[in-house]
Coordinates of C-alpha atoms and ligand atoms in Angstrom, one line a residue:
M1261 CA 14.4 50.5 17.5
N1262 CA 14.5 46.8 15.2
D1263 CA 11.8 44.3 14.9
S1264 CA 12.2 41.8 17.4
M1265 CA 13.2 45.3 20.4
R1266 CA 9.7 47.0 19.3
R1267 CA 7.5 43.0 19.5
A1268 CA 9.7 42.7 23.3
A1269 CA 8.3 46.1 23.8
A1270 CA 5.0 45.3 22.8
I1271 CA 4.6 42.2 25.0
L1272 CA 5.9 43.9 27.9
L1273 CA 3.4 46.6 27.7
L1274 CA 0.7 44.3 27.5
V1275 CA 1.9 41.9 30.5
L1276 CA 2.5 45.0 32.7
G1277 CA -1.6 46.2 31.6
G1278 CA -2.2 42.4 32.6
V1279 CA -0.4 42.8 35.8
A1280 CA -2.0 45.9 36.5
L1281 CA -5.3 44.8 36.0
W1282 CA -4.4 41.7 38.2
W1283 CA -3.4 44.0 41.1
A1284 CA -6.6 45.8 41.4
G1285 CA -8.5 43.1 40.8
S1286 CA -7.6 40.6 43.6
G1287 CA -6.2 42.5 46.3
A1288 CA -4.6 40.6 48.8
P1289 CA -4.4 37.5 49.1
A1290 CA -3.8 36.4 45.5
S1291 CA -5.9 33.7 44.7
A1292 CA -5.6 31.0 42.1
S1293 CA -8.0 32.2 39.5
A1294 CA -7.0 36.0 39.2
N1295 CA -3.4 34.2 38.9
D1296 CA -5.2 32.2 36.0
A1297 CA -6.5 35.0 34.7
M1298 CA -3.1 37.0 34.5
V1299 CA -1.3 34.0 32.9
A1300 CA -4.5 34.0 30.4
T1301 CA -3.8 37.4 29.9
I1302 CA -0.4 37.2 29.2
A1303 CA -1.0 34.1 26.5
A1304 CA -3.5 36.2 24.6
A1305 CA -0.9 39.0 25.3
R1306 CA 1.6 37.1 23.0
E1307 CA -0.5 35.3 20.4
R1308 CA -1.6 38.9 19.4
V1309 CA 1.8 40.1 19.0
A1310 CA 2.7 37.4 17.3
A1311 CA -0.2 37.0 14.7
N1312 CA 1.1 40.8 13.8
D1313 CA 4.6 39.9 12.9
P1314 CA 5.6 40.1 9.6
R1315 CA 7.0 37.0 8.7
L1316 CA 3.6 35.7 8.6
K1317 CA 2.7 37.5 5.3
G1318 CA 1.5 35.6 2.9
A1319 CA 1.1 32.3 4.7
S1320 CA -2.2 30.4 5.2
R1321 CA -4.0 27.5 6.5
F1322 CA -7.6 26.1 6.5
E1323 CA -8.9 22.1 7.7
E1324 CA -10.2 19.6 4.9
G1325 CA -11.4 15.7 4.1
G1326 CA -9.3 15.6 7.7
W1327 CA -6.3 17.2 6.4
I1328 CA -4.6 20.4 7.2
Y1329 CA -3.4 22.3 4.2
V1330 CA -1.1 25.0 4.9
H1331 CA 0.9 27.3 2.8
L1332 CA 4.2 28.5 3.5
E1333 CA 6.4 30.9 1.2
G1334 CA 9.4 33.2 1.0
E1335 CA 13.0 33.1 3.3
P1336 CA 13.7 29.8 4.9
G1337 CA 13.6 32.1 8.1
A1338 CA 10.0 32.9 7.6
M1339 CA 8.6 30.0 6.0
G1340 CA 9.8 28.7 9.3
Y1341 CA 7.9 30.9 11.3
Q1342 CA 4.9 30.0 9.2
H1343 CA 5.3 26.3 9.7
G1344 CA 6.0 26.8 13.7
Y1345 CA 3.2 29.3 14.1
L1346 CA 0.3 28.0 12.0
L1347 CA 1.4 24.7 13.2
A1348 CA 1.7 25.4 16.7
P1349 CA -0.8 22.7 18.5
E1350 CA 0.1 20.2 16.0
I1351 CA 3.3 20.2 16.2
E1352 CA 3.3 20.6 20.3
D1353 CA 0.7 16.9 20.3
G1354 CA 3.3 15.5 17.0
F1355 CA 6.2 16.0 19.6
A1356 CA 4.8 14.2 22.6
A1357 CA 3.9 11.3 20.8
V1358 CA 6.9 11.2 18.4
S1359 CA 9.2 11.8 21.1
A1360 CA 7.7 9.1 23.2
G1361 CA 8.2 6.4 20.6
M1362 CA 11.4 7.1 20.1
M1363 CA 12.3 6.8 23.5
H1364 CA 10.1 3.6 24.5
S1365 CA 11.7 1.2 21.7
T1366 CA 15.1 2.5 22.1
R1367 CA 15.1 2.9 25.9
R1368 CA 17.2 5.7 25.4
D1369 CA 16.4 9.5 27.4
W1370 CA 15.2 12.6 25.0
E1371 CA 18.7 14.1 26.1
F1372 CA 20.6 11.3 24.3
F1373 CA 18.5 12.3 20.9
R1374 CA 18.6 16.0 21.5
K1375 CA 23.0 15.7 22.3
A1376 CA 22.5 14.0 18.5
A1377 CA 20.8 16.2 16.7
H1378 CA 23.1 18.8 18.3
E1379 CA 26.1 17.2 17.7
M1380 CA 26.1 15.0 14.9
L1381 CA 23.2 16.6 12.5
W1382 CA 23.2 19.9 12.6
P1383 CA 26.2 21.2 11.8
K1384 CA 26.1 19.6 8.0
I1385 CA 22.4 20.9 7.7
D1386 CA 22.5 23.7 5.1
A1387 CA 22.3 26.9 5.8
E1388 CA 18.5 27.6 4.7
Y1389 CA 17.0 24.7 6.4
Q1390 CA 19.2 25.9 10.3
Q1391 CA 17.4 28.9 10.0
E1392 CA 13.8 26.8 8.2
L1393 CA 14.4 25.1 11.8
Q1394 CA 15.1 28.0 13.8
G1395 CA 11.8 29.5 12.4
I1396 CA 9.7 26.7 13.5
V1397 CA 11.1 27.3 17.0
E1398 CA 10.4 30.7 17.0
G1399 CA 6.8 30.7 15.6
L1400 CA 6.2 28.1 17.6
R1401 CA 7.2 30.0 21.0
A1402 CA 5.2 32.7 19.9
R1403 CA 2.4 31.4 19.6
T1404 CA 2.3 28.9 22.6
G1405 CA 5.1 29.9 24.4
S1406 CA 6.8 26.7 23.8
N1407 CA 10.0 25.2 25.3
L1408 CA 11.2 23.9 23.1
D1409 CA 14.4 24.5 21.3
V1410 CA 15.9 23.9 18.1
D1411 CA 17.6 20.8 19.2
D1412 CA 14.3 19.1 20.2
I1413 CA 13.2 19.9 16.5
V1414 CA 16.3 18.7 14.6
A1415 CA 15.6 15.4 16.8
F1416 CA 11.7 15.3 16.0
N1417 CA 12.8 16.1 12.1
A1418 CA 15.1 13.1 12.9
F1419 CA 12.2 10.4 13.8
E1420 CA 12.4 8.1 10.9
E1421 CA 16.4 7.9 11.2
L1422 CA 17.8 8.4 14.4
P1423 CA 15.8 5.5 16.5
D1424 CA 15.5 2.6 14.0
Y1425 CA 18.8 3.5 11.7
Y1426 CA 21.5 5.0 14.2
V1427 CA 20.4 3.3 17.7
P1428 CA 20.8 -0.2 16.0
W1429 CA 24.4 0.9 14.8
L1430 CA 25.6 2.8 17.7
N1431 CA 23.7 -0.5 20.0
K1432 CA 26.6 -2.9 17.5
R1433 CA 29.7 -0.6 17.9
Q1434 CA 28.8 -0.1 21.4
M1435 CA 28.4 -3.8 21.9
A1436 CA 25.6 -2.6 24.1
A1437 CA 24.2 -5.7 27.1
N1438 CA 20.7 -6.4 26.5
A1439 CA 20.2 -3.8 23.7
P1440 CA 16.2 -3.2 22.5
N1441 CA 15.7 -5.5 18.7
L1442 CA 15.3 -2.4 16.8
K1443 CA 15.0 -2.8 13.3
S1444 CA 14.4 -0.1 10.4
P1445 CA 11.0 0.5 9.6
G1446 CA 9.0 -1.2 6.9
N1447 CA 7.5 2.0 5.6
C1448 CA 4.5 1.9 2.9
S1449 CA 2.9 0.7 -0.3
A1450 CA 3.8 2.3 -4.0
F1451 CA 4.1 2.4 -7.6
V1452 CA 4.8 4.6 -10.0
A1453 CA 3.9 3.7 -14.0
A1454 CA 4.6 5.1 -17.3
G1455 CA 4.1 4.4 -21.4
S1456 CA 2.5 1.7 -22.1
W1457 CA 1.1 0.7 -18.5
T1458 CA -0.9 3.9 -18.5
K1459 CA -4.2 4.8 -19.8
D1460 CA -3.1 7.7 -21.4
G1461 CA 0.9 6.9 -21.6
Q1462 CA 1.9 9.4 -19.1
I1463 CA 3.1 9.1 -15.2
V1464 CA 0.9 7.9 -12.7
M1465 CA 2.3 8.0 -9.3
A1466 CA 0.5 6.5 -5.8
H1467 CA 2.1 5.8 -2.2
N1468 CA 0.1 4.7 0.9
N1469 CA 2.2 5.6 4.2
W1470 CA 2.9 2.7 6.6
T1471 CA 3.8 3.7 10.2
S1472 CA 2.6 2.8 13.5
Y1473 CA -1.4 4.2 14.0
R1474 CA 0.3 6.5 16.6
N1475 CA 2.1 9.1 14.2
G1476 CA 0.2 8.2 11.3
E1477 CA -3.1 9.5 12.7
R1478 CA -0.9 12.7 13.0
W1479 CA 0.7 12.8 9.2
R1480 CA -2.0 14.5 8.1
I1481 CA -0.8 17.7 6.6
V1482 CA -0.4 19.4 2.6
F1483 CA 2.2 21.5 2.5
D1484 CA 2.2 23.7 -0.1
I1485 CA 5.3 25.6 -0.2
A1486 CA 7.0 28.4 -2.1
P1487 CA 10.3 29.3 -1.6
K1488 CA 12.5 31.7 -2.4
N1489 CA 15.2 29.5 -4.1
G1490 CA 14.0 26.3 -6.3
Y1491 CA 10.7 24.8 -7.1
R1492 CA 7.9 25.1 -5.5
M1493 CA 6.7 21.9 -3.9
L1494 CA 3.1 20.8 -2.9
M1495 CA 3.5 17.2 -0.2
D1496 CA 2.2 15.2 2.5
G1497 CA 3.8 15.8 5.8
F1498 CA 4.1 15.9 9.9
P1499 CA 3.7 19.0 11.7
G1500 CA 6.9 20.5 12.9
V1501 CA 9.1 18.3 10.1
I1502 CA 10.8 20.1 7.1
A1503 CA 10.6 17.3 4.5
S1504 CA 7.7 15.1 3.9
D1505 CA 8.9 12.0 5.6
D1506 CA 6.8 9.5 4.1
D1507 CA 7.7 11.1 1.0
F1508 CA 4.8 12.2 -1.5
G1509 CA 5.4 15.3 -3.4
I1510 CA 5.3 17.2 -6.5
N1511 CA 8.0 20.5 -8.0
S1512 CA 7.2 22.5 -10.4
D1513 CA 9.8 21.5 -12.4
G1514 CA 8.1 18.3 -13.1
L1515 CA 9.4 16.0 -10.8
M1516 CA 7.3 13.2 -9.1
V1517 CA 8.9 11.6 -6.2
T1518 CA 7.6 9.0 -3.2
E1519 CA 9.5 6.1 -2.2
T1520 CA 8.9 2.7 0.3
T1521 CA 11.9 1.8 3.1
I1522 CA 13.8 -0.8 2.7
T1523 CA 13.6 -3.5 4.9
Q1524 CA 16.1 -5.4 7.5
F1525 CA 19.1 -2.2 5.9
E1526 CA 21.7 -2.1 8.5
G1527 CA 24.3 0.8 8.3
W1528 CA 24.4 4.4 9.3
D1529 CA 27.1 6.8 8.9
P1530 CA 27.7 9.7 11.7
N1531 CA 29.5 12.1 9.3
G1532 CA 26.8 11.9 6.6
K1533 CA 24.0 14.6 6.4
A1534 CA 20.5 13.9 7.9
E1535 CA 18.3 12.5 5.3
F1536 CA 15.2 14.7 6.1
A1537 CA 17.4 17.7 4.8
R1538 CA 18.4 15.6 1.7
A1539 CA 15.3 14.7 1.3
R1540 CA 13.5 18.2 1.7
K1541 CA 16.6 19.7 -0.5
A1542 CA 15.7 17.2 -3.6
L1543 CA 12.4 17.9 -3.8
Q1544 CA 13.2 21.4 -3.7
Y1545 CA 16.4 21.8 -6.1
A1546 CA 16.3 18.6 -8.0
G1547 CA 14.0 19.1 -12.2
S1548 CA 15.5 15.6 -13.4
I1549 CA 16.2 12.4 -12.3
D1550 CA 19.9 13.0 -12.4
E1551 CA 19.8 16.1 -10.1
Y1552 CA 17.5 14.1 -7.6
T1553 CA 19.8 11.1 -7.5
K1554 CA 22.7 13.7 -7.1
I1555 CA 21.4 15.4 -4.8
M1556 CA 20.3 12.2 -2.5
L1557 CA 23.7 10.7 -2.7
D1558 CA 25.5 13.8 -1.5
G1559 CA 26.4 12.7 2.5
N1560 CA 23.9 10.0 1.9
N1561 CA 24.1 8.5 6.0
G1562 CA 22.3 5.9 5.6
G1563 CA 19.9 6.7 7.4
Y1564 CA 16.3 6.2 6.6
A1565 CA 16.8 4.2 3.8
N1566 CA 14.6 3.8 0.9
D1567 CA 13.8 2.6 -3.0
W1568 CA 13.1 5.7 -4.2
L1569 CA 10.3 5.8 -7.3
L1570 CA 10.8 9.1 -9.3
G1571 CA 9.0 10.1 -12.3
D1572 CA 10.0 13.4 -14.8
R1573 CA 6.7 14.4 -16.3
K1574 CA 8.5 16.7 -18.6
T1575 CA 10.6 13.5 -19.9
G1576 CA 7.5 10.8 -19.6
E1577 CA 10.5 8.7 -17.9
I1578 CA 10.1 6.8 -14.5
A1579 CA 12.8 5.6 -12.4
Q1580 CA 13.8 3.8 -9.3
L1581 CA 16.5 4.8 -7.4
E1582 CA 17.6 1.8 -4.8
L1583 CA 19.6 3.9 -2.1
G1584 CA 21.3 1.8 0.1
L1585 CA 24.9 3.0 2.2
Q1586 CA 27.7 1.0 0.9
A1587 CA 25.8 0.4 -2.4
Y1588 CA 23.2 2.1 -4.5
K1589 CA 21.3 1.3 -7.5
L1590 CA 19.2 3.1 -10.4
W1591 CA 16.9 1.8 -12.9
R1592 CA 14.8 4.2 -15.4
T1593 CA 12.8 3.6 -18.2
K1594 CA 9.5 5.6 -20.2
D1595 CA 7.9 2.1 -20.4
G1596 CA 6.9 0.5 -17.4
V1597 CA 6.1 0.2 -13.8
L1598 CA 8.0 0.7 -11.1
S1599 CA 6.8 -0.7 -7.3
G1600 CA 7.6 -0.7 -3.9
S1601 CA 6.8 -2.3 -0.9
N1602 CA 9.5 -2.4 1.1
W1603 CA 12.2 -4.9 0.0
A1604 CA 15.4 -4.4 -2.3
R1605 CA 15.8 -6.1 -5.4
D1606 CA 19.6 -5.2 -6.6
P1607 CA 21.8 -8.3 -5.6
K1608 CA 24.9 -5.6 -4.2
V1609 CA 22.5 -3.9 -2.3
L1610 CA 20.9 -6.8 -0.4
K1611 CA 24.2 -8.3 0.1
V1612 CA 26.3 -5.3 1.7
D1613 CA 23.1 -3.0 3.3
A1614 CA 20.4 -5.6 4.1
P1615 CA 21.7 -8.9 4.6
E1616 CA 19.1 -10.2 6.8
F1617 CA 16.5 -9.8 4.1
D1618 CA 14.9 -12.9 2.7
P1619 CA 13.4 -12.0 -1.1
G1620 CA 12.4 -15.8 -0.8
N1621 CA 9.9 -16.1 1.9
K1622 CA 7.1 -15.3 0.4
E1623 CA 4.6 -15.2 3.7
S1624 CA 6.3 -11.9 4.7
S1625 CA 4.9 -8.6 4.4
P1626 CA 7.0 -6.9 1.9
N1627 CA 7.5 -9.8 -0.2
A1628 CA 3.5 -10.9 -0.2
R1629 CA 2.9 -6.9 -1.2
R1630 CA 5.5 -7.1 -3.8
A1631 CA 3.6 -10.5 -5.3
R1632 CA 0.4 -8.3 -5.4
W1633 CA 1.2 -5.5 -7.0
D1634 CA 3.0 -7.6 -9.9
E1635 CA -0.4 -9.4 -10.1
L1636 CA -2.6 -6.1 -10.0
L1637 CA -0.8 -3.7 -12.1
K1638 CA -0.3 -6.3 -14.5
E1639 CA -4.4 -7.4 -14.8
N1640 CA -4.8 -3.5 -15.2
K1641 CA -2.1 -3.0 -18.3
G1642 CA -3.0 0.1 -20.1
K1643 CA -6.3 1.1 -17.9
I1644 CA -4.2 2.5 -14.9
D1645 CA -5.1 5.7 -14.2
V1646 CA -5.4 8.1 -10.6
A1647 CA -8.4 6.5 -10.0
L1648 CA -7.5 2.8 -10.0
A1649 CA -4.3 3.8 -8.3
Q1650 CA -6.8 5.1 -5.5
K1651 CA -8.9 1.6 -5.2
M1652 CA -5.3 -0.1 -5.3
L1653 CA -4.1 1.7 -2.5
G1654 CA -6.6 0.3 -0.7
D1655 CA -6.3 -3.2 -2.0
H1656 CA -7.1 -6.0 0.2
T1657 CA -6.0 -9.4 -1.3
D1658 CA -3.3 -11.4 0.4
S1659 CA -1.2 -13.4 -1.8
V1660 CA -0.3 -15.9 0.3
E1661 CA -3.5 -16.9 1.4
K1662 CA -5.5 -16.4 -1.8
K1663 CA -8.5 -13.7 -0.4
E1664 CA -9.5 -10.9 0.7
D1665 CA -8.3 -10.3 4.2
T1666 CA -6.6 -7.3 6.4
N1667 CA -3.5 -8.1 7.7
E1668 CA -0.1 -7.4 7.3
R1669 CA -0.1 -8.6 3.8
T1670 CA -2.5 -6.4 2.3
L1671 CA -1.1 -3.3 -0.3
C1672 CA -3.6 -1.3 2.4
G1673 CA -2.0 -2.7 5.6
H1674 CA -3.9 -3.4 9.1
V1675 CA -0.8 -5.0 11.2
D1676 CA -3.6 -4.6 14.6
G1677 CA -5.2 -7.5 12.8
S1678 CA -2.6 -9.6 12.0
A1679 CA -1.3 -12.1 15.0
R1680 CA 1.8 -12.9 13.1
G1681 CA 2.6 -9.1 13.4
V1682 CA 6.0 -8.5 11.5
K1683 CA 9.4 -9.4 12.6
E1684 CA 11.3 -7.8 10.0
W1685 CA 10.1 -4.5 11.9
A1686 CA 10.3 -5.6 15.1
W1687 CA 6.7 -5.0 14.9
Q1688 CA 4.8 -7.8 17.6
A1689 CA 1.2 -9.3 17.0
Y1690 CA -1.8 -7.2 16.6
Y1691 CA 0.9 -4.1 16.4
P1692 CA -1.7 -1.2 16.0
G1693 CA 0.2 -0.1 12.6
G1694 CA -0.2 -0.3 8.9
A1695 CA -1.5 2.1 6.2
V1696 CA -2.6 5.9 7.3
Q1697 CA -3.8 7.7 4.3
G1698 CA -2.6 7.2 0.4
K1699 CA -1.9 10.1 -2.2
A1700 CA -2.1 9.7 -5.6
T1701 CA -1.5 11.7 -8.9
D1702 CA -0.6 11.9 -12.9
A1703 CA 1.4 13.8 -14.9
T1704 CA -1.1 16.1 -15.9
M1705 CA -2.3 16.8 -12.4
A1706 CA 1.4 17.4 -11.7
K1707 CA 2.0 20.0 -14.1
D1708 CA -1.1 21.7 -12.4
M1709 CA 0.3 21.0 -9.0
R1710 CA -2.7 18.9 -8.3
F1711 CA -3.2 15.5 -6.0
M1712 CA -5.7 13.3 -4.4
A1713 CA -5.4 12.1 -0.7
R1714 CA -7.1 10.7 1.5
M1715 CA -6.3 10.4 5.1
G1716 CA -6.6 7.2 7.1
H1717 CA -6.9 3.8 5.6
P1718 CA -7.0 4.2 1.9
C1719 CA -9.8 1.8 1.9
G1720 CA -12.0 3.4 3.9
G1721 CA -12.1 1.9 6.9
D1722 CA -11.5 3.3 10.3
F1723 CA -9.7 2.1 13.5
L1724 CA -10.6 2.7 17.6
A1725 CA -8.1 3.1 19.7
K1726 CA -10.4 2.3 22.5
P1727 CA -11.8 -1.1 21.6
F1728 CA -8.3 -2.4 20.9
L1729 CA -6.4 -1.2 23.4
A1730 CA -9.3 -3.1 25.2
A1731 CA -8.5 -6.0 23.3
H1732 CA -4.4 -5.7 23.7
P1733 CA -3.3 -4.2 26.8
E1734 CA 0.0 -4.8 25.9
F1735 CA 0.2 -2.1 23.8
A1736 CA -1.3 0.5 27.2
W1737 CA 1.8 2.3 27.4
E1738 CA 0.3 3.9 23.8
E1739 CA -2.8 5.2 25.5
P1740 CA -1.6 9.1 26.4
Y1741 CA -1.1 9.6 22.6
L1742 CA -2.8 6.8 20.2
R1743 CA -6.2 8.4 18.8
D1744 CA -9.4 7.3 16.8
M1745 CA -8.0 7.1 12.7
K1746 CA -11.1 8.0 11.4
A1747 CA -10.9 7.9 7.4
G1748 CA -11.7 10.8 5.3
P1749 CA -12.9 11.1 1.7
W1750 CA -10.2 11.4 -1.7
T1751 CA -9.9 15.1 -1.4
E1752 CA -8.2 17.3 -4.6
F1753 CA -5.2 19.9 -3.2
R1754 CA -3.3 22.0 -5.3
S1755 CA -0.3 24.3 -5.2
G1756 CA -2.2 28.5 -4.2
Q1757 CA -5.5 26.6 -3.1
S1758 CA -7.5 28.2 -0.9
P1759 CA -10.4 27.2 1.8
K1760 CA -14.4 26.5 0.1
E1761 CA -15.8 29.1 0.7
Ligands
LIG2567 ZN1 -7.6 -1.1 4.2

């Protein structure tokens, strides 16, 4: 017998045992509680069999500082199984929240996204990531008996690119009547600095993730990945998704990676490769800024278009890859600072890929934060280190009003506090979104595969769902998914870490 037949036989035996127990204990007619007991027996049997799966060897999970740390290793299929198994409850929960958001904003049903995943994305995903995605499904099903299949998981992995890049492109092509107002998202505030800008002259990199609180409160995984091929990776991420996706990661060959999205980006190439697969591949296989750029450009589909902020700790060089679809631009330096807050700056990228974006509007969230980054980074030239970077991620200066506030224009975003919302991203007034967590590292830490991370607003403030929903019934549809987002402490994570004794 092969492994899977042995597993199936073991499950069958345990199930038969469960049925026999139920039969002996119930008499006729079968009661609801006896039925529940049988279901529980079967579920427990399934979990026992799944836990003994050899694919789980070497994998582990623990929780610290509000984060869930997961170690995955080995062959792609095994890493997927570990991911699906260890994070099964979080994947089911994350999938429910994310898919509800995708359907709500686009007014498309889930079958639409499954079809896009199956027909458009899947055929162009590299075999190793297909195996990993399939493995996630198998691990998830083994643990919980989930009904999710690989099309669900692929559509879910593309949650940043299908609803806000593919669908608007499709609506335009189909000249869809009454199409919803969809805009590419404005995710994140970040910088990378080197040379005379930092305290020790080496690279410092920091990032806070901006998204809806609904999704952001679930963006709490630290993935420590030791793949059979490619470099070791340490990154933050979302349960069930193979890329970091808000994108903060380091690899064992010295690459340091983060990004912020390009506001009002437009465009999609249905023949391109999914962004989540390219971003994962680039972190896993790029050992230099050039290699990173090459992987991201190969099959660029325009999805989740970003200004990538990169560092190579081996050379001390930093770079910004402004990755449009029709145009792109790469800046690089060993002495400088590159910041991001959702604006493009290359004239060609702006013209052909983000034509609606107005770089001159000082009051918009991207431009107001750009001005604040300029000011804050200049003020601290030569002093920037990880501790200062952490503080900057929680900065509350509104550069338009020239005062402390918590709104859509502060580096630590609290859009739920703004009557203006962010129209460039179709975030209405008081939209429950903003900075949901932060990370920072430097070249020394990256060399030992370490970074600092804080769950929740990087300033330490809490978001409370109940009073928010009471004050803003217009967001009642989020009620089943919107939870409190309480800030944890700044916590250090490293590759190969074990839980605190
Ligand atoms: Zn804050």
